[in-house]
PDB file of C-alpha atoms in Angstrom:
ATOM      1  CA  MET O   1      -9.267  -8.552   9.571  1.00 53.00           C
ATOM      2  CA  THR O   2      -9.318  -9.363   5.950  1.00 70.00           C
ATOM      3  CA  SER O   3      -6.528  -8.507   3.628  1.00 84.00           C
ATOM      4  CA  TYR O   4      -6.544  -5.300   1.590  1.00 90.00           C
ATOM      5  CA  THR O   5      -4.361  -3.870  -1.111  1.00 93.00           C
ATOM      6  CA  THR O   6      -2.732  -0.567  -1.067  1.00 93.00           C
ATOM      7  CA  ILE O   7       0.442   1.116  -2.421  1.00 94.00           C
ATOM      8  CA  ALA O   8       3.925   1.349  -1.000  1.00 92.00           C
ATOM      9  CA  GLY O   9       5.059   4.936  -0.551  1.00 93.00           C
ATOM     10  CA  ARG O  10       4.396   7.223  -3.497  1.00 96.00           C
ATOM     11  CA  ALA O  11       4.302   7.195  -7.195  1.00 96.00           C
ATOM     12  CA  THR O  12       3.771   9.525 -10.109  1.00 96.00           C
ATOM     13  CA  ALA O  13       2.956   9.299 -13.813  1.00 96.00           C
ATOM     14  CA  GLU O  14       2.146  11.788 -16.506  1.00 96.00           C
ATOM     15  CA  ILE O  15       0.108  11.683 -19.746  1.00 95.00           C
ATOM     16  CA  GLU O  16      -0.615  14.387 -22.346  1.00 94.00           C
ATOM     17  CA  GLU O  17      -3.930  15.084 -23.950  1.00 92.00           C
ATOM     18  CA  LYS O  18      -4.264  17.668 -26.670  1.00 93.00           C
ATOM     19  CA  LYS O  19      -1.367  19.798 -25.126  1.00 92.00           C
ATOM     20  CA  SER O  20      -2.744  19.575 -21.579  1.00 92.00           C
ATOM     21  CA  ARG O  21      -0.612  17.798 -19.078  1.00 96.00           C
ATOM     22  CA  PHE O  22      -2.059  15.503 -16.584  1.00 97.00           C
ATOM     23  CA  ILE O  23       0.172  14.487 -13.767  1.00 97.00           C
ATOM     24  CA  ALA O  24      -1.041  11.847 -11.356  1.00 97.00           C
ATOM     25  CA  SER O  25       0.561  11.800  -7.909  1.00 97.00           C
ATOM     26  CA  LEU O  26      -0.236   8.879  -5.569  1.00 97.00           C
ATOM     27  CA  ALA O  27       0.528   8.265  -1.959  1.00 97.00           C
ATOM     28  CA  HIS O  28      -0.119   5.722   0.706  1.00 96.00           C
ATOM     29  CA  VAL O  29      -2.212   7.455   3.511  1.00 94.00           C
ATOM     30  CA  GLU O  30      -3.893   6.039   6.562  1.00 90.00           C
ATOM     31  CA  THR O  31      -5.846   9.017   7.913  1.00 91.00           C
ATOM     32  CA  GLU O  32      -7.711  11.906   6.451  1.00 92.00           C
ATOM     33  CA  ASP O  33      -5.113  14.331   7.811  1.00 93.00           C
ATOM     34  CA  GLU O  34      -2.379  12.581   5.876  1.00 95.00           C
ATOM     35  CA  ALA O  35      -4.431  12.588   2.749  1.00 95.00           C
ATOM     36  CA  LEU O  36      -5.090  16.308   2.989  1.00 96.00           C
ATOM     37  CA  ALA O  37      -1.522  17.055   3.920  1.00 97.00           C
ATOM     38  CA  PHE O  38      -0.361  15.283   0.649  1.00 97.00           C
ATOM     39  CA  LEU O  39      -3.036  17.186  -1.249  1.00 97.00           C
ATOM     40  CA  GLU O  40      -1.717  20.486   0.043  1.00 96.00           C
ATOM     41  CA  GLU O  41       1.810  19.466  -0.758  1.00 97.00           C
ATOM     42  CA  ILE O  42       0.975  18.742  -4.363  1.00 96.00           C
ATOM     43  CA  ARG O  43      -0.937  21.998  -4.628  1.00 96.00           C
ATOM     44  CA  ALA O  44       2.012  24.022  -3.227  1.00 96.00           C
ATOM     45  CA  ALA O  45       4.316  22.337  -5.737  1.00 96.00           C
ATOM     46  CA  ASN O  46       1.961  23.137  -8.671  1.00 95.00           C
ATOM     47  CA  ARG O  47       0.715  26.654  -8.021  1.00 92.00           C
ATOM     48  CA  MET O  48       0.578  27.421 -11.809  1.00 93.00           C
ATOM     49  CA  ALA O  49      -1.635  24.445 -12.491  1.00 94.00           C
ATOM     50  CA  ARG O  50      -5.181  25.049 -13.586  1.00 92.00           C
ATOM     51  CA  HIS O  51      -6.457  22.234 -11.435  1.00 96.00           C
ATOM     52  CA  ASN O  52      -5.515  19.733  -8.788  1.00 97.00           C
ATOM     53  CA  VAL O  53      -8.282  17.157  -8.783  1.00 97.00           C
ATOM     54  CA  TYR O  54      -8.200  14.485  -6.100  1.00 97.00           C
ATOM     55  CA  ALA O  55      -9.823  11.372  -4.730  1.00 97.00           C
ATOM     56  CA  TYR O  56      -8.949   9.168  -1.774  1.00 97.00           C
ATOM     57  CA  VAL O  57     -10.184   6.054  -0.176  1.00 95.00           C
ATOM     58  CA  LEU O  58      -9.431   5.233   3.517  1.00 94.00           C
ATOM     59  CA  ARG O  59     -10.356   2.123   5.408  1.00 87.00           C
ATOM     60  CA  GLU O  60     -11.137   4.029   8.508  1.00 74.00           C
ATOM     61  CA  GLY O  61     -12.424   7.571   8.830  1.00 53.00           C
ATOM     62  CA  GLY O  62     -11.034   8.032  12.296  1.00 48.00           C
ATOM     63  CA  ALA O  63     -12.840   7.996  15.702  1.00 44.00           C
ATOM     64  CA  GLY O  64     -14.365   4.587  14.871  1.00 44.00           C
ATOM     65  CA  VAL O  65     -15.848   5.718  11.591  1.00 47.00           C
ATOM     66  CA  GLN O  66     -15.440   2.779   9.085  1.00 57.00           C
ATOM     67  CA  GLY O  67     -14.116   3.842   5.682  1.00 79.00           C
ATOM     68  CA  ARG O  68     -14.039   7.325   4.052  1.00 89.00           C
ATOM     69  CA  VAL O  69     -14.321   8.241   0.374  1.00 94.00           C
ATOM     70  CA  ARG O  70     -13.845  11.720  -0.982  1.00 95.00           C
ATOM     71  CA  TYR O  71     -13.196  13.380  -4.285  1.00 96.00           C
ATOM     72  CA  SER O  72     -13.273  16.810  -5.801  1.00 96.00           C
ATOM     73  CA  ASP O  73     -13.341  18.119  -9.429  1.00 95.00           C
ATOM     74  CA  ASP O  74     -11.462  21.241  -8.346  1.00 93.00           C
ATOM     75  CA  GLY O  75     -13.235  23.470 -10.822  1.00 92.00           C
ATOM     76  CA  GLU O  76     -13.520  20.897 -13.743  1.00 94.00           C
ATOM     77  CA  PRO O  77     -17.149  20.226 -15.006  1.00 94.00           C
ATOM     78  CA  GLN O  78     -18.935  18.125 -12.561  1.00 94.00           C
ATOM     79  CA  LYS O  79     -18.283  14.252 -12.595  1.00 94.00           C
ATOM     80  CA  THR O  80     -15.520  14.731 -15.346  1.00 94.00           C
ATOM     81  CA  ALA O  81     -12.498  14.663 -13.016  1.00 96.00           C
ATOM     82  CA  GLY O  82     -12.755  13.588  -9.349  1.00 94.00           C
ATOM     83  CA  LEU O  83     -15.354  10.795  -9.854  1.00 96.00           C
ATOM     84  CA  PRO O  84     -13.465   9.124 -12.713  1.00 96.00           C
ATOM     85  CA  THR O  85     -10.266   9.324 -10.656  1.00 97.00           C
ATOM     86  CA  LEU O  86     -12.022   7.666  -7.724  1.00 97.00           C
ATOM     87  CA  GLU O  87     -13.584   4.880  -9.882  1.00 96.00           C
ATOM     88  CA  VAL O  88     -10.193   3.854 -11.116  1.00 97.00           C
ATOM     89  CA  ILE O  89      -8.897   3.583  -7.542  1.00 96.00           C
ATOM     90  CA  GLN O  90     -11.957   1.575  -6.630  1.00 94.00           C
ATOM     91  CA  HIS O  91     -11.774  -0.624  -9.645  1.00 94.00           C
ATOM     92  CA  ALA O  92      -8.214  -1.436  -8.749  1.00 94.00           C
ATOM     93  CA  GLY O  93      -9.281  -2.491  -5.363  1.00 92.00           C
ATOM     94  CA  LEU O  94      -7.071  -0.046  -3.563  1.00 94.00           C
ATOM     95  CA  THR O  95      -7.664   1.539  -0.174  1.00 93.00           C
ATOM     96  CA  ASP O  96      -5.584   3.859   2.098  1.00 94.00           C
ATOM     97  CA  VAL O  97      -4.460   5.821  -0.944  1.00 97.00           C
ATOM     98  CA  ILE O  98      -4.924   9.230  -2.309  1.00 97.00           C
ATOM     99  CA  THR O  99      -4.462  10.295  -6.063  1.00 98.00           C
ATOM    100  CA  VAL O 100      -4.044  13.944  -6.896  1.00 98.00           C
ATOM    101  CA  VAL O 101      -4.226  14.600 -10.639  1.00 98.00           C
ATOM    102  CA  THR O 102      -2.624  17.975 -11.611  1.00 97.00           C
ATOM    103  CA  ARG O 103      -3.758  19.477 -14.896  1.00 96.00           C
ATOM    104  CA  TYR O 104      -1.789  22.063 -16.679  1.00 96.00           C
ATOM    105  CA  PHE O 105      -4.142  23.504 -19.392  1.00 93.00           C
ATOM    106  CA  GLY O 106      -2.799  23.236 -22.906  1.00 88.00           C
ATOM    107  CA  GLY O 107      -5.254  25.831 -24.576  1.00 87.00           C
ATOM    108  CA  VAL O 108      -7.448  23.206 -26.184  1.00 85.00           C
ATOM    109  CA  LEU O 109     -10.812  22.255 -24.600  1.00 88.00           C
ATOM    110  CA  LEU O 110     -11.251  18.565 -24.301  1.00 90.00           C
ATOM    111  CA  GLY O 111     -15.025  18.371 -23.679  1.00 90.00           C
ATOM    112  CA  THR O 112     -16.571  16.202 -21.030  1.00 91.00           C
ATOM    113  CA  GLY O 113     -15.711  12.912 -22.637  1.00 93.00           C
ATOM    114  CA  GLY O 114     -12.159  13.996 -23.232  1.00 94.00           C
ATOM    115  CA  LEU O 115     -11.778  15.100 -19.658  1.00 95.00           C
ATOM    116  CA  VAL O 116     -13.147  11.718 -18.252  1.00 96.00           C
ATOM    117  CA  ARG O 117     -10.817   9.834 -20.494  1.00 95.00           C
ATOM    118  CA  ALA O 118      -7.821  12.017 -19.565  1.00 96.00           C
ATOM    119  CA  TYR O 119      -8.305  11.824 -15.835  1.00 97.00           C
ATOM    120  CA  THR O 120      -9.075   8.077 -16.088  1.00 97.00           C
ATOM    121  CA  GLN O 121      -5.881   7.365 -18.003  1.00 96.00           C
ATOM    122  CA  ALA O 122      -3.823   9.511 -15.747  1.00 97.00           C
ATOM    123  CA  THR O 123      -4.947   7.691 -12.625  1.00 97.00           C
ATOM    124  CA  GLN O 124      -4.493   4.368 -14.420  1.00 97.00           C
ATOM    125  CA  ALA O 125      -0.849   5.249 -15.294  1.00 97.00           C
ATOM    126  CA  GLY O 126      -0.191   6.380 -11.771  1.00 97.00           C
ATOM    127  CA  ILE O 127      -1.380   3.061 -10.336  1.00 97.00           C
ATOM    128  CA  GLU O 128       0.667   1.199 -12.943  1.00 96.00           C
ATOM    129  CA  ALA O 129       3.768   3.115 -11.664  1.00 96.00           C
ATOM    130  CA  ALA O 130       3.007   2.347  -8.070  1.00 96.00           C
ATOM    131  CA  GLU O 131       4.176  -0.588  -6.080  1.00 94.00           C
ATOM    132  CA  LEU O 132       1.137  -2.537  -4.881  1.00 94.00           C
ATOM    133  CA  VAL O 133       1.195  -4.278  -1.489  1.00 92.00           C
ATOM    134  CA  VAL O 134      -1.265  -6.712   0.122  1.00 90.00           C
ATOM    135  CA  VAL O 135      -1.571  -5.954   3.907  1.00 90.00           C
ATOM    136  CA  SER O 136      -2.733  -8.801   6.152  1.00 90.00           C
ATOM    137  CA  ARG O 137      -2.966  -9.599   9.866  1.00 91.00           C
ATOM    138  CA  CYS O 138       0.379 -11.265  10.561  1.00 93.00           C
ATOM    139  CA  VAL O 139       2.642 -12.543  13.374  1.00 93.00           C
ATOM    140  CA  ASP O 140       6.461 -12.312  13.476  1.00 94.00           C
ATOM    141  CA  ILE O 141       8.313 -15.407  14.854  1.00 93.00           C
ATOM    142  CA  GLU O 142      11.842 -15.255  16.086  1.00 93.00           C
ATOM    143  CA  VAL O 143      13.660 -18.581  16.205  1.00 91.00           C
ATOM    144  CA  ARG O 144      17.224 -18.997  17.682  1.00 89.00           C
ATOM    145  CA  ALA O 145      18.925 -22.345  16.923  1.00 86.00           C
ATOM    146  CA  ALA O 146      22.217 -24.001  16.346  1.00 85.00           C
ATOM    147  CA  TYR O 147      23.827 -23.566  12.935  1.00 86.00           C
ATOM    148  CA  GLY O 148      23.353 -27.180  12.112  1.00 86.00           C
ATOM    149  CA  LYS O 149      19.553 -26.648  12.144  1.00 87.00           C
ATOM    150  CA  TYR O 150      19.565 -23.612   9.827  1.00 89.00           C
ATOM    151  CA  ASP O 151      18.686 -25.485   6.592  1.00 90.00           C
ATOM    152  CA  GLN O 152      15.920 -27.510   8.149  1.00 89.00           C
ATOM    153  CA  LEU O 153      14.426 -24.271   9.820  1.00 90.00           C
ATOM    154  CA  VAL O 154      14.347 -22.611   6.463  1.00 91.00           C
ATOM    155  CA  ARG O 155      12.681 -25.627   4.705  1.00 92.00           C
ATOM    156  CA  ILE O 156      10.049 -25.945   7.612  1.00 91.00           C
ATOM    157  CA  ALA O 157       9.350 -22.201   7.481  1.00 92.00           C
ATOM    158  CA  SER O 158       8.803 -22.429   3.690  1.00 92.00           C
ATOM    159  CA  ASP O 159       6.683 -25.466   3.849  1.00 92.00           C
ATOM    160  CA  CYS O 160       4.369 -23.719   6.469  1.00 92.00           C
ATOM    161  CA  GLY O 161       3.998 -20.512   4.397  1.00 92.00           C
ATOM    162  CA  ALA O 162       6.313 -18.267   6.473  1.00 93.00           C
ATOM    163  CA  LYS O 163       8.573 -15.731   4.860  1.00 93.00           C
ATOM    164  CA  VAL O 164      12.077 -15.067   6.135  1.00 91.00           C
ATOM    165  CA  LEU O 165      12.398 -11.423   7.034  1.00 92.00           C
ATOM    166  CA  ASP O 166      15.928 -11.384   8.571  1.00 90.00           C
ATOM    167  CA  THR O 167      18.746 -13.754   9.502  1.00 92.00           C
ATOM    168  CA  VAL O 168      21.323 -12.875  12.273  1.00 91.00           C
ATOM    169  CA  TYR O 169      24.559 -14.972  12.599  1.00 90.00           C
ATOM    170  CA  ASP O 170      26.495 -14.941  15.875  1.00 89.00           C
ATOM    171  CA  ASP O 171      27.177 -17.879  18.203  1.00 87.00           C
ATOM    172  CA  ALA O 172      23.919 -19.224  16.832  1.00 88.00           C
ATOM    173  CA  VAL O 173      21.545 -18.347  13.983  1.00 89.00           C
ATOM    174  CA  THR O 174      18.413 -16.225  14.594  1.00 91.00           C
ATOM    175  CA  LEU O 175      15.598 -16.331  11.912  1.00 91.00           C
ATOM    176  CA  ARG O 176      12.891 -13.769  11.931  1.00 93.00           C
ATOM    177  CA  LEU O 177       9.830 -15.105  10.077  1.00 94.00           C
ATOM    178  CA  ARG O 178       6.574 -13.554   9.136  1.00 94.00           C
ATOM    179  CA  MET O 179       3.312 -15.477   8.415  1.00 92.00           C
ATOM    180  CA  LEU O 180      -0.377 -14.947   8.405  1.00 92.00           C
ATOM    181  CA  ASP O 181      -2.008 -14.883  11.975  1.00 91.00           C
ATOM    182  CA  GLY O 182      -3.837 -18.123  12.673  1.00 89.00           C
ATOM    183  CA  THR O 183      -1.501 -20.261  10.462  1.00 89.00           C
ATOM    184  CA  GLN O 184       1.523 -20.448  12.849  1.00 90.00           C
ATOM    185  CA  GLU O 185       0.610 -23.466  14.927  1.00 91.00           C
ATOM    186  CA  PRO O 186       2.011 -26.136  12.386  1.00 92.00           C
ATOM    187  CA  LEU O 187       5.207 -24.173  12.205  1.00 90.00           C
ATOM    188  CA  LEU O 188       5.617 -23.896  16.073  1.00 89.00           C
ATOM    189  CA  LEU O 189       4.914 -27.665  16.417  1.00 89.00           C
ATOM    190  CA  LYS O 190       7.506 -28.543  13.725  1.00 88.00           C
ATOM    191  CA  ILE O 191      10.179 -26.311  15.383  1.00 86.00           C
ATOM    192  CA  THR O 192       9.524 -27.875  18.855  1.00 84.00           C
ATOM    193  CA  GLU O 193       9.960 -31.316  17.197  1.00 83.00           C
ATOM    194  CA  LEU O 194      13.153 -30.156  15.535  1.00 80.00           C
ATOM    195  CA  GLU O 195      14.725 -28.757  18.610  1.00 72.00           C
ATOM    196  CA  ARG O 196      13.221 -31.318  21.033  1.00 73.00           C
ATOM    197  CA  GLY O 197      11.858 -28.520  23.186  1.00 59.00           C
ATOM    198  CA  GLN O 198      15.161 -26.690  23.394  1.00 61.00           C
ATOM    199  CA  GLU O 199      14.135 -23.881  20.821  1.00 61.00           C
ATOM    200  CA  ARG O 200      14.073 -20.378  21.742  1.00 85.00           C
ATOM    201  CA  VAL O 201      11.088 -18.976  20.078  1.00 88.00           C
ATOM    202  CA  ARG O 202       9.273 -15.602  20.353  1.00 89.00           C
ATOM    203  CA  VAL O 203       5.919 -14.821  18.846  1.00 90.00           C
ATOM    204  CA  SER O 204       4.916 -11.266  18.383  1.00 91.00           C
ATOM    205  CA  GLU O 205       1.401  -9.762  18.920  1.00 90.00           C
ATOM    206  CA  PRO O 206      -0.541  -9.788  15.752  1.00 89.00           C
ATOM    207  CA  LEU O 207       0.256  -6.835  13.470  1.00 88.00           C
ATOM    208  CA  GLU O 208      -0.900  -5.503  10.140  1.00 85.00           C
ATOM    209  CA  ALA O 209       1.826  -5.892   7.606  1.00 85.00           C
ATOM    210  CA  ALA O 210       2.635  -6.517   3.961  1.00 81.00           C
ATOM    211  CA  PHE O 211       2.548 -10.119   3.266  1.00 79.00           C
TER     212      PHE O 211
END
């Protein structure tokens, strides 16, 4: 698996263009069902809005289908709303994300160029408001050792590119580390050397996680 960039949770942003309000709502989604459920949630919350334009990009389309991209102009002139929204998502390199741009009409027609600009800017503002995360194939490593080895363990972890997720203190110290899958062998070797084979180490199965 190669790394990919998505957003954490949800984000919103709003712009105004000639008295029309454009509200961008973004969410991290992993399936088409999740994307459509978010769309319906936004529609329900904005029943008085003129348009709820959307675009989403998924890594997998379900049932073994690789990748899924969808967009809708929701009544706006063709290619003035959904496609610009999609292009901003793709230009930002994001996946597993949906953007719904809600428009409350302000009484002034924007023209095709104005619409493209407004939907583009609203989506860009939404992405700027979001927390971006890089998801990679990782392993979590749990190391239990005597307190006297704690500082050395933390230094070794840092040197080998691992991040400390959690530390538990009781009769010994337990560190939970995360690192990219395939990079753990030097760390495991150094821990073995440090503990002279007395270490208690558990390595998880590979998982997809923010790193």
